[in-house]
XYZ file of C-alpha atoms in Angstrom:
593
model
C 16.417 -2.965 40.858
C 17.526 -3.486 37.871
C 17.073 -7.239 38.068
C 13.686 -7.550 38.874
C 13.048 -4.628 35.687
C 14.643 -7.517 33.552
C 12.528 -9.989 34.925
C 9.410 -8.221 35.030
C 10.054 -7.230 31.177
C 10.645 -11.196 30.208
C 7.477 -11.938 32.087
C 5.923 -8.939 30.638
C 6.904 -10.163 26.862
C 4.567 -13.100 27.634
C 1.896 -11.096 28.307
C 2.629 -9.687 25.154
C 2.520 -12.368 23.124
C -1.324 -13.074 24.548
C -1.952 -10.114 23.941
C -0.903 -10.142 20.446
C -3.548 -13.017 20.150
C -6.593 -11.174 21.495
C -5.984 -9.031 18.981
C -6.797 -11.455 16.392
C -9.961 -11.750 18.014
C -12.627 -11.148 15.380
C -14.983 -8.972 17.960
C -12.077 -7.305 19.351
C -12.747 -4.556 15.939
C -16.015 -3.697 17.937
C -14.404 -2.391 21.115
C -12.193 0.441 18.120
C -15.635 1.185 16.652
C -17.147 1.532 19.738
C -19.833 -0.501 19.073
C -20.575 -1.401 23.002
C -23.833 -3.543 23.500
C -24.333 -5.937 26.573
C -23.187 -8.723 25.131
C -20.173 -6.974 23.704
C -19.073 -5.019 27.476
C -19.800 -8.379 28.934
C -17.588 -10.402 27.302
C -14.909 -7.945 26.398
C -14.914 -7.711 29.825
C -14.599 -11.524 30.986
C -11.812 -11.282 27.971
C -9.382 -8.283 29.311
C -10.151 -9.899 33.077
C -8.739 -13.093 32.157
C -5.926 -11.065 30.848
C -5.432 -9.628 33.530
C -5.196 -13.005 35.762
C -2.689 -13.731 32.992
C -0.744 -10.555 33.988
C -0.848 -11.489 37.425
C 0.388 -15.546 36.723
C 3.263 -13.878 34.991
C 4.455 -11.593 38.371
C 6.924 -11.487 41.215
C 6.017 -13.061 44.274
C 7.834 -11.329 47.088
C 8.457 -12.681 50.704
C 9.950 -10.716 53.131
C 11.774 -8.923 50.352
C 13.111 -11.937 48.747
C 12.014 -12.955 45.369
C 10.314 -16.454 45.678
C 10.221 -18.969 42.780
C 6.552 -19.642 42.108
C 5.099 -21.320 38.954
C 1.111 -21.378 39.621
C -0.112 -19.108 42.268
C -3.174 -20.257 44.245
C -2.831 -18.671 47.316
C -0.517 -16.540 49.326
C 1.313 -17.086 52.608
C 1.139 -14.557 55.276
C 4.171 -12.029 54.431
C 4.058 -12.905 50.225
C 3.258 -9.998 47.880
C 2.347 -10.764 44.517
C 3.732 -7.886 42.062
C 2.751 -8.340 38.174
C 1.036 -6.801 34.932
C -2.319 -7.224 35.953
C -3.152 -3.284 35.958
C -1.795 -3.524 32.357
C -4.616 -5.551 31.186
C -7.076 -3.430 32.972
C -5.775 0.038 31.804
C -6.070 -1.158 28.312
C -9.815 -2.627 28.943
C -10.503 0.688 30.386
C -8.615 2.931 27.684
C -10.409 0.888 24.304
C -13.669 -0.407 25.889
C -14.614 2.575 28.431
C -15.005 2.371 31.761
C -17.630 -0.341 31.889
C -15.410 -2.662 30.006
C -12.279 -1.412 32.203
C -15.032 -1.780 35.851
C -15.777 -5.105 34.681
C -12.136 -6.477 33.469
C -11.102 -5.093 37.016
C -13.896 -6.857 39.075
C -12.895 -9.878 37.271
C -9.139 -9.294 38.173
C -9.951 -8.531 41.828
C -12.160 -11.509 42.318
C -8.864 -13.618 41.754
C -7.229 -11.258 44.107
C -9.814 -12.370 46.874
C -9.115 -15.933 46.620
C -5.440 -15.591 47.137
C -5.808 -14.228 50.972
C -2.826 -12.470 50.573
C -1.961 -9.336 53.273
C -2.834 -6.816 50.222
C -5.946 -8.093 49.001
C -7.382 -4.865 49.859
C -4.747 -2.519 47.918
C -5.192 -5.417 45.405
C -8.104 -5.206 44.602
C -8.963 -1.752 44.773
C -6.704 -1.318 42.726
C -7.959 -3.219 39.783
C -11.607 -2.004 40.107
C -10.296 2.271 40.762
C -7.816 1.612 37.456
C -10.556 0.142 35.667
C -12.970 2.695 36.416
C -10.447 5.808 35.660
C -8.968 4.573 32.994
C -12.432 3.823 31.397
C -13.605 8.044 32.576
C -9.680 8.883 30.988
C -10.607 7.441 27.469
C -13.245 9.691 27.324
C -10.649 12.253 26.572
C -9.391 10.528 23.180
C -13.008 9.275 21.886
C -12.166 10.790 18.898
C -9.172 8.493 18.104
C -9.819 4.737 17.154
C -6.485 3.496 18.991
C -5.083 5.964 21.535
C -1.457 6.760 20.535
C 1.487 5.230 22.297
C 2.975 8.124 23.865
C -0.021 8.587 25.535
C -0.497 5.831 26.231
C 3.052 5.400 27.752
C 1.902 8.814 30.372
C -1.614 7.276 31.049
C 0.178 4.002 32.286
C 2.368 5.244 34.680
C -0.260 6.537 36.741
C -1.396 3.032 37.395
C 1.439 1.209 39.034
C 2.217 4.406 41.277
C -2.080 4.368 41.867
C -1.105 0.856 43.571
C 1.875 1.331 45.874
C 0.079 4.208 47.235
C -2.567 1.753 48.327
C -0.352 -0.890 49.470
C 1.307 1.978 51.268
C -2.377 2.572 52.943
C -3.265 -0.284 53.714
C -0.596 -2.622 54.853
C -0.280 -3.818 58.404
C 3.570 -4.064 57.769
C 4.913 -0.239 56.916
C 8.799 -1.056 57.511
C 8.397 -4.423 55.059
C 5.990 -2.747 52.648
C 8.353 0.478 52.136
C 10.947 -1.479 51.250
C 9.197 -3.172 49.047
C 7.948 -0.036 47.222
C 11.874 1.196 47.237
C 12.455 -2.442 45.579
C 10.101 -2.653 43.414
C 8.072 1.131 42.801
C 10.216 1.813 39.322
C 10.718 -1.014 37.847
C 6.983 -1.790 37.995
C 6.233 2.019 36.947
C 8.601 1.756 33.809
C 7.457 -1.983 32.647
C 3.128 -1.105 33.148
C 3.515 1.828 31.265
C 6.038 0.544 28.500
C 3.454 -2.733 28.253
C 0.842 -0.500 27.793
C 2.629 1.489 24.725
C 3.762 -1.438 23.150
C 0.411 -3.092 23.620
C -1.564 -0.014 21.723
C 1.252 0.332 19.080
C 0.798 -3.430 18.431
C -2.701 -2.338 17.639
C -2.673 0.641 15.238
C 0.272 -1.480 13.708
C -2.164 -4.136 13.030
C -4.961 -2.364 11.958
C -3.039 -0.423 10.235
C -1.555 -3.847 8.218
C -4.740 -5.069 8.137
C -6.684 -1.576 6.750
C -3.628 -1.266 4.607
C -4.430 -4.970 2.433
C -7.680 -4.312 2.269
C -7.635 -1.034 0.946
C -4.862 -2.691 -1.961
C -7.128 -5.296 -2.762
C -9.810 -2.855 -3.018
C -8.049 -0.945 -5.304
C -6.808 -3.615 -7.294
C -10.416 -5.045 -7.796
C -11.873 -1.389 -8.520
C -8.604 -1.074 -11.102
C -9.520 -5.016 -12.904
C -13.262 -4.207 -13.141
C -12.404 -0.446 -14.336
C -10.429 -2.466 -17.130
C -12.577 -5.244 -17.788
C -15.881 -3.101 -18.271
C -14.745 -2.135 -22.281
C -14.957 -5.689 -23.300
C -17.908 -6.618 -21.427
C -19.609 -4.544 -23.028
C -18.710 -6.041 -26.407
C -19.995 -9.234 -24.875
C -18.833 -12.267 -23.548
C -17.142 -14.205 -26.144
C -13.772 -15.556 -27.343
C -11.997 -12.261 -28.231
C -13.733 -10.447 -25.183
C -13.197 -13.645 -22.974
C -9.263 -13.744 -23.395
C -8.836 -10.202 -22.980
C -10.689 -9.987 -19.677
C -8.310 -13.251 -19.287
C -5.660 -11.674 -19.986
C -6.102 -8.669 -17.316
C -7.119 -10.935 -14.167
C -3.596 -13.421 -14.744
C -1.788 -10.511 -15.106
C -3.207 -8.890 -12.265
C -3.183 -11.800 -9.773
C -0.456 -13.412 -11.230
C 1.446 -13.794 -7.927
C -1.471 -15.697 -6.659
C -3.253 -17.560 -9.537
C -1.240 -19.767 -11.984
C -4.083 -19.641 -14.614
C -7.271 -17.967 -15.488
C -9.793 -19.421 -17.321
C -13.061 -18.004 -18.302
C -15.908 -19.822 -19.947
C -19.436 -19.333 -20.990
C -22.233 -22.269 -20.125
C -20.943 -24.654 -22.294
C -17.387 -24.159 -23.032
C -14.036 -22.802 -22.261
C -13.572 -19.599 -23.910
C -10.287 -18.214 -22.959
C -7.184 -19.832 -20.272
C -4.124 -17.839 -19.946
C -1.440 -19.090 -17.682
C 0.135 -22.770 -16.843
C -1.532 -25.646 -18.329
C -2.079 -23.642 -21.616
C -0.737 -26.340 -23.554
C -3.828 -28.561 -22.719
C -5.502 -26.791 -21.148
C -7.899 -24.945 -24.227
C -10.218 -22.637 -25.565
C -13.104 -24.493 -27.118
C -13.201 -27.537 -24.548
C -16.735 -28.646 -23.046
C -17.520 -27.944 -19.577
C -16.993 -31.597 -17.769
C -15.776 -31.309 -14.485
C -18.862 -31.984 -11.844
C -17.628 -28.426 -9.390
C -17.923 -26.511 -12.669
C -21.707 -28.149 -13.525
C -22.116 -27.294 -9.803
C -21.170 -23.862 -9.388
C -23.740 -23.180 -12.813
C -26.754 -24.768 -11.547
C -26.317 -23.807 -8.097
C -25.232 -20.307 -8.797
C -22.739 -20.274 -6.477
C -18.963 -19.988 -6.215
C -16.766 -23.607 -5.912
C -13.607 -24.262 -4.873
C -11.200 -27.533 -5.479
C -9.002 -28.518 -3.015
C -7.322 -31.737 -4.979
C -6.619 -32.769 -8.327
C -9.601 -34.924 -8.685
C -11.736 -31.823 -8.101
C -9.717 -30.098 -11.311
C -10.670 -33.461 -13.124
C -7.584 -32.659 -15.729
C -6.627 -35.716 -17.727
C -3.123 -34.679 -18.666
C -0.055 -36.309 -16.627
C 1.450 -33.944 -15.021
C -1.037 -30.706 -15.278
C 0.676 -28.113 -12.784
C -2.653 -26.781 -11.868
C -3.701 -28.166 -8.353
C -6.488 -26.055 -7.217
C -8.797 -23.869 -7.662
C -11.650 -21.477 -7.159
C -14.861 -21.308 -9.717
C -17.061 -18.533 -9.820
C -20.152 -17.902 -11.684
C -20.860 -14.676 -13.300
C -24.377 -13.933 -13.947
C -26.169 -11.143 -16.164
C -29.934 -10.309 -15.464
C -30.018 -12.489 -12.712
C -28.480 -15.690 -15.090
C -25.435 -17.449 -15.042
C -24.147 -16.428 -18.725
C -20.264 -17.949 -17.538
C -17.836 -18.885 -15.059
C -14.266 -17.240 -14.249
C -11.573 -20.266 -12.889
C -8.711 -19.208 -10.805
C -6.040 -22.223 -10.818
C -3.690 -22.330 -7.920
C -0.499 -24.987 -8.005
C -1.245 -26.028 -4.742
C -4.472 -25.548 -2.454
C -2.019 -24.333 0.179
C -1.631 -21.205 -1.978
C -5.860 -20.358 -1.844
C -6.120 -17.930 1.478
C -9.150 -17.151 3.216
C -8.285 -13.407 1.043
C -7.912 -14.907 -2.324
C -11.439 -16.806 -1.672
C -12.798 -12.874 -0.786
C -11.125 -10.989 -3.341
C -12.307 -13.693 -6.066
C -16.065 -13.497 -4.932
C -16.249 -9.758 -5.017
C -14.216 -9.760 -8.139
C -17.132 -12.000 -9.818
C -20.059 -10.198 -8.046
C -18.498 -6.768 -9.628
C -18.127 -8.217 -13.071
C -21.874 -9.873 -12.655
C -22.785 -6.144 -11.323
C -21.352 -4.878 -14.518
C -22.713 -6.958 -16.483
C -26.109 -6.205 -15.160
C -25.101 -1.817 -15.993
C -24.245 -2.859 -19.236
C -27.666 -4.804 -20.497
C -29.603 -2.473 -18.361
C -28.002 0.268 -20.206
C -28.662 -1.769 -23.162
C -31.742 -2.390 -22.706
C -32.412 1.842 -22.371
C -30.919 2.255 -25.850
C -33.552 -0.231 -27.012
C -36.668 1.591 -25.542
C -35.072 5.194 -26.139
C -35.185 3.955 -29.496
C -38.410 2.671 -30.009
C -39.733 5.770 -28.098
C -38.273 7.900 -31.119
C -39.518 5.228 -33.535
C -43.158 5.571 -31.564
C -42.800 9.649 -31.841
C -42.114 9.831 -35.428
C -44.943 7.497 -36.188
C -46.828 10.135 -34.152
C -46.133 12.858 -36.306
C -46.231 11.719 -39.876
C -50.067 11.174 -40.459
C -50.592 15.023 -39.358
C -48.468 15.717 -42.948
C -49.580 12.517 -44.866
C -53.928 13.552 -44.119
C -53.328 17.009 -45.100
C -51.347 16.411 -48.485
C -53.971 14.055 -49.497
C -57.068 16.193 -48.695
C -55.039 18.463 -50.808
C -54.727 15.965 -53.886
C -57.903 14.967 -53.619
C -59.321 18.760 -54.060
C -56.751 20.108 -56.474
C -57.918 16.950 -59.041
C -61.178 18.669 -59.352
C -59.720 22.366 -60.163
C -56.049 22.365 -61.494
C -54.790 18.461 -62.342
C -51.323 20.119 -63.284
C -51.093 21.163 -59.982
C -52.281 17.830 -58.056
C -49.620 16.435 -60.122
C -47.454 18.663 -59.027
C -48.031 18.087 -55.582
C -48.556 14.328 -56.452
C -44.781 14.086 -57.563
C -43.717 16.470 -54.301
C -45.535 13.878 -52.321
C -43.952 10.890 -54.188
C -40.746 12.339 -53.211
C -41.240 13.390 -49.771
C -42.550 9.351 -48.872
C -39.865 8.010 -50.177
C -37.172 10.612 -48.445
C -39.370 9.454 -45.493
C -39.098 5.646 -45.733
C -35.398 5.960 -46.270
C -35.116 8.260 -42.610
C -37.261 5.991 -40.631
C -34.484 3.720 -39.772
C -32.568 6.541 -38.249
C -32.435 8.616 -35.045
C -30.595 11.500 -37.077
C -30.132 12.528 -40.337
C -28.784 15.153 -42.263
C -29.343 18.775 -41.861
C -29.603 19.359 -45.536
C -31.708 16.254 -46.261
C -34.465 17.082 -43.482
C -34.271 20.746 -44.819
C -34.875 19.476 -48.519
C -38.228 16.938 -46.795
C -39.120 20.222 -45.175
C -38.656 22.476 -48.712
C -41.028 20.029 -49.963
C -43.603 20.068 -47.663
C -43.486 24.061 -48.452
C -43.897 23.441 -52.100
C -47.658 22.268 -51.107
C -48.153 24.521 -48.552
C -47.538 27.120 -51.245
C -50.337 25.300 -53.621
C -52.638 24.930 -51.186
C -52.388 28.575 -49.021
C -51.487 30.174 -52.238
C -53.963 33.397 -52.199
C -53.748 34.064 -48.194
C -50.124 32.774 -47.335
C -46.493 34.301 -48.476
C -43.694 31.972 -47.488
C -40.284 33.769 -46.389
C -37.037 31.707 -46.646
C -33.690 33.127 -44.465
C -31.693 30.115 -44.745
C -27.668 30.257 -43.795
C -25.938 28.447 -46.726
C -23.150 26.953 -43.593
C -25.023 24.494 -42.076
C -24.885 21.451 -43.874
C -22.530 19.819 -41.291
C -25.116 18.986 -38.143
C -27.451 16.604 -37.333
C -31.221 16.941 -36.676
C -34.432 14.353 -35.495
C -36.188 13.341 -39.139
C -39.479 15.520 -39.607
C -38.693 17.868 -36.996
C -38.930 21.382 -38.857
C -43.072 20.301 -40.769
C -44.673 19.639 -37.352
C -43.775 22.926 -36.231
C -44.934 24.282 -39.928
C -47.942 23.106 -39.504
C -48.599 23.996 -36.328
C -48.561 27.919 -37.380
C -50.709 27.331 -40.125
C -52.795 25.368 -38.738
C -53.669 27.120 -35.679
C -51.851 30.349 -36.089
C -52.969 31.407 -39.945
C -56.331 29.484 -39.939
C -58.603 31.808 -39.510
C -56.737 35.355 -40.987
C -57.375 36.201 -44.872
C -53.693 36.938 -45.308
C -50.633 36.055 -43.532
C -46.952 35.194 -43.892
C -44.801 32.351 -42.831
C -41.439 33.076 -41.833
C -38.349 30.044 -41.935
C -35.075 31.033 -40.171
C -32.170 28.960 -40.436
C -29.003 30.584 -39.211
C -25.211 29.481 -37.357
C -24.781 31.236 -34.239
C -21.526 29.808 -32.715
C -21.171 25.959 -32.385
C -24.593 25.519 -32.970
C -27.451 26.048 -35.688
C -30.653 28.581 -34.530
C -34.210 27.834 -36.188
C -36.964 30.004 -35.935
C -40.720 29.672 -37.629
C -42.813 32.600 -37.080
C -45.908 33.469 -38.115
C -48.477 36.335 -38.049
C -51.461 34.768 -36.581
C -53.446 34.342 -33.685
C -50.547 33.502 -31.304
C -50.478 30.773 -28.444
C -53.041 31.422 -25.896
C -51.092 32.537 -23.063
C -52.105 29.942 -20.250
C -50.215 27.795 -22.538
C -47.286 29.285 -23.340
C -45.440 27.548 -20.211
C -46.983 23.815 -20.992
C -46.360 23.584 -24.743
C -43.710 21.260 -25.302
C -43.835 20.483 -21.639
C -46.820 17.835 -21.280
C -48.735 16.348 -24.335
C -51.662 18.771 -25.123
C -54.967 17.668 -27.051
C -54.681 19.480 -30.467
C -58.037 21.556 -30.019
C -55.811 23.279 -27.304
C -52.756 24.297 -30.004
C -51.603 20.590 -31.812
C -50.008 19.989 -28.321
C -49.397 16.359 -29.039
C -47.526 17.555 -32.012
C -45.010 20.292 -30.648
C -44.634 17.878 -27.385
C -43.154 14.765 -29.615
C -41.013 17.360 -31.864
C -39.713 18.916 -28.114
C -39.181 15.374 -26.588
C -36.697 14.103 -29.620
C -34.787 17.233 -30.039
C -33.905 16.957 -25.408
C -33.891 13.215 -25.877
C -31.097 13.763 -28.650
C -29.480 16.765 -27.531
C -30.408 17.748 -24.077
C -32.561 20.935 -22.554
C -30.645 22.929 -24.379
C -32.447 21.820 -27.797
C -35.564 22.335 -26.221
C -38.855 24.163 -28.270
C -39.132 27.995 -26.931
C -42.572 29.464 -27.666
C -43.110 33.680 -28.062
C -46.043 35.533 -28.655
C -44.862 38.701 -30.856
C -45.540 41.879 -30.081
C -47.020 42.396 -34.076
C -49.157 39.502 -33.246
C -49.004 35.996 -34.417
C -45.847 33.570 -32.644
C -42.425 32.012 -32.871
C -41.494 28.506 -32.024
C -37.980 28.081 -32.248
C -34.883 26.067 -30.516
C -31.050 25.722 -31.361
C -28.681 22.345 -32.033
C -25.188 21.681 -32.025
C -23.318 21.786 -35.255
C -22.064 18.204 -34.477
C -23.510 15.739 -32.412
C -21.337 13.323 -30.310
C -23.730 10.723 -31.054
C -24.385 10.985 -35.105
C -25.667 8.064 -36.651
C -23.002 6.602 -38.524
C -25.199 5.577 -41.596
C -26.753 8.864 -42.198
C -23.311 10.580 -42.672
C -23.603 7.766 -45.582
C -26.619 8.837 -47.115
C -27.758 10.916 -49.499
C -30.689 13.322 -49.535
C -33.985 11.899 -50.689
């Protein structure tokens, strides 16, 4: 007995080793997702029923109890039992494929049976279809684990083997001879199935668990090199930028690359690694893969020296892979891994090096489009305060024009306050944000002809916290909202008062115009700010542009709030942080106009 367990593990060990190779089949991965069409159960099926013929080659043939040295069995003689690892094959078609994979790899299996004529072609054969079929219904059980484990795998297979002497036992025509063949051969064919069919499923997780185990590293590694690389491309690809990003791939995938070079359309930027000493920044791109790989747009990869086209005796650098990197759908560079020899460039190194150039390109693409945002943010802003400065600029000269006729001290007055105010304005054009205290002193100003002009039917009421010079504010934000309330709010009463709030409340400044007018009509109230309004409806327009720059600068929480009082008459009013993440550098600079 314990003979023919030695032999049948040897023979089993072969098995094995096929095994091991279907394994490396590429569609074998479907079978673990479960991804079972036709096509797939079909041939899966032919697959694991050749296997199983395998597993059968690699048996015992038995006559009259007697082992008998076979190489290739055909056929059978009358008395000769065939005993091998055929119902391994089949449990394992049954247990990852189901049971139409495990029906079909046994049909196959018993179809070989059938031409052998032996005396057991019946126990045979049902045999291989039954095990098929159960072991198929069995996985069922474990559909929630990619790769059953081995130790159940290890009690699943035993039932197979003992499944098969009971149906030699059935139907044999010689009991005496067939018992003692059970007695000979029962346990050492129980113990070696379901061992095969342990080591067979461990072999599996072990590889996918290998194979799940590089991926996920290169994964990370790529994530970790792009993660890196995305500060300096968004400085832009040039020299200093171009041997830092360099820098970080060679030293990343140093154990696999002997160089990295990157270069824009025209010349080498950047090589770190071997063949440094001739190998230079500032070179022209001459080599014909390189001229490829741009106008193509599509990676390269040099197998010989005469692909590398290096003039230098001697260069070290063999091989190696050329990738374009592209930015708004253009090539703007190329990355070049060198290799010593084009042994060392795996099918993995050619995959990691592709995604590693689509992620930069991808990058590259975040960066301009986020670029690109800035830009139109900008000239949104630009467009907004262009918006709002002719509503101040009409009224202060109807103003001129009218006090000339009754009180030229005054226009001059309000001449020089304009003078002032123009220039203050042509100085915060340029910028996004400026100074609390300077847009307070533009807004002071504007007040100053306000006062002139509503001087008999308007008081103006200053509350003004002396601790808020350090925050940043949207130029010509406070006069829109000025004029607004006397506008539309004060226009029509004999007498009314303007009320200016300026106060700290925490980390952030509170501003609050009110006035003791009219009020907002009150199907408005929720659209103001909201949507752009024609001005006959409440200078909309107006408070919408002053609304948009304040969330476009500082978020919803800047936004305009609008109040009907109780006394009558309204209150616009909204809240910024006493520093902005995002000051403009230059206005910190300046100095009030």
């Amino acid at each position: 007995m314990v003979s023919i367990t030695l032999v049948l593990f040897e023979r089993t060990g072969l098995l094995l080793v096929v095994a091991f190779m279907l394994t490396r089949i590429p569609t074998f991965r479907h079978l673990l997702d479960r991804e079972l069409g036709l096509k797939t159960v079909i041939y899966h099926a032919a697959i694991f029923g050749a296997f199983g013929i395998v597993g059968a080659q690699a048996g015992i043939v038995f006559h009259d109890g007697e082992i008998a040295s076979r190489f290739w069995v055909t056929t059978l003689e009358r008395g000769e039992t065939l005993i091998g690892s055929h119902l391994v094959a089949i449990v394992i078609a049954g247990l990852l494929g189901g049971s139409y994979v495990g029906l079909g790899a046994g049909c196959v299996t018993a179809v070989y049976f059938y031409f052998l004529s032996s005396d057991t072609v019946i126990a045979d054969m049902l045999a291989s279809v039954l095990t098929g079929l159960f072991a198929g219904l069995t996985a069922r059980f474990f559909s929630n684990e990619r790769v059953i484990a081995p130790a159940k795998a290890l009690f699943i297979g035993m039932f197979a083997p003992i499944f098969h002497v009971c149906l030699l036992l059935a139907f044999t025509e010689s009991p005496d001879q067939t018992v003692a063949l059970v007695n000979t051969v029962g346990i050492p064919l129980v113990i070696t199935n379901s061992v095969a069919i342990a080591i067979f499923t461990t072999m599996i997780r072990v590889a996918l668990h290998e194979q799940e185990k590089e991926t996920a590293l290169e994964t990370e590694r790529a994530l970790h090199i792009t993660e890196q690389a995305l500060p300096h491309l968004r400085q832009g690809l040039h020299r200093d930028t171009a041997t830092k990003i360099a820098r970080l791939l060679y030293d990343e995938l140093k154990t696999a690359a002997a160089a990295v070079s990157i270069s824009n359309t025209e010349h080498v930027l950047a090589h770190i690694g071997l063949g440094n000493d001739h190998h230079r920044p500032g070179e022209s791109l001459k080599t014909r893969l390189s001229q490829k790989a741009l106008k193509e747009k599509e990676m390269q990869i040099a197998y010989t020296p005469e692909h590398i086209q290096c003039q230098h005796n001697g260069c070290p650098l063999q091989a190696g892979i050329i990738l374009p990197i592209s930015q708004s759908g253009e090539i703007i560079g190329l990355i070049k891994l060198y290799y010593r020899r084009p042994q060392q460039i795996r099918k993995v190194d050619i995959v990691r090096a592709e995604g590693l150039a689509k992620l930069f390109s991808h990058q590259l693409d975040v960066v301009a489009a986020e670029e690109m945002k800035s830009l139109l943010r900008e000239a949104e802003m630009r467009n907004l305060q262009a918006q709002i400065n002719p509503h101040f600029l009409f009224n202060t000269l109807h103003l001129i024009q009218v006090l000339i006729r009754v009180d030229t001290s005054l226009a001059r007055h309000i001449t020089v306050q304009l003078g002032r105010f123009i220039r203050a304005n042509l100085k915060s054009t340029s910028r996004l944000l400026i100074q609390l205290e300077q847009e307070l002193e533009h807004f002071f100003a504007y007040l100053e002809i306000v006062k002139v002009r509503f001087s008999h039917r308007i008081a103006i009421e200053y509350d003004v916290d002396d601790r808020i010079s350090d925050a940043d504010i949207p130029p010509f934000t406070l006069q829109p909202l000025a004029e607004n309330s006397l506008q539309h709010g004060l226009k029509r009463a004999k007498s009314g008062k303007l009320s200016i709030r300026v106060k700290k409340e925490g980390e952030r400044i509170y501003f609050e115009i009110r006035d003791s007018g009219d009020g907002f009509p009150e199907h408005l109230l929720d659209r103001l700010g909201k949507i752009p309004l024609p001005s006959q409806k409440g200078n909309g327009i107006g408070l919408y542009n002053v609304n948009q720059r304040l969330v476009g600068m500082f978020g919803e929480s800047a936004q305009l709030h609008f109040h009907n009082l109780p006394s009558g008459g309204c209150s616009v009013s909204f809240s910024i942080p006493i520093r902005h993440e995002h000051r403009d550098a230059t206005s910190s600079s300046s100095s009030p106009g």
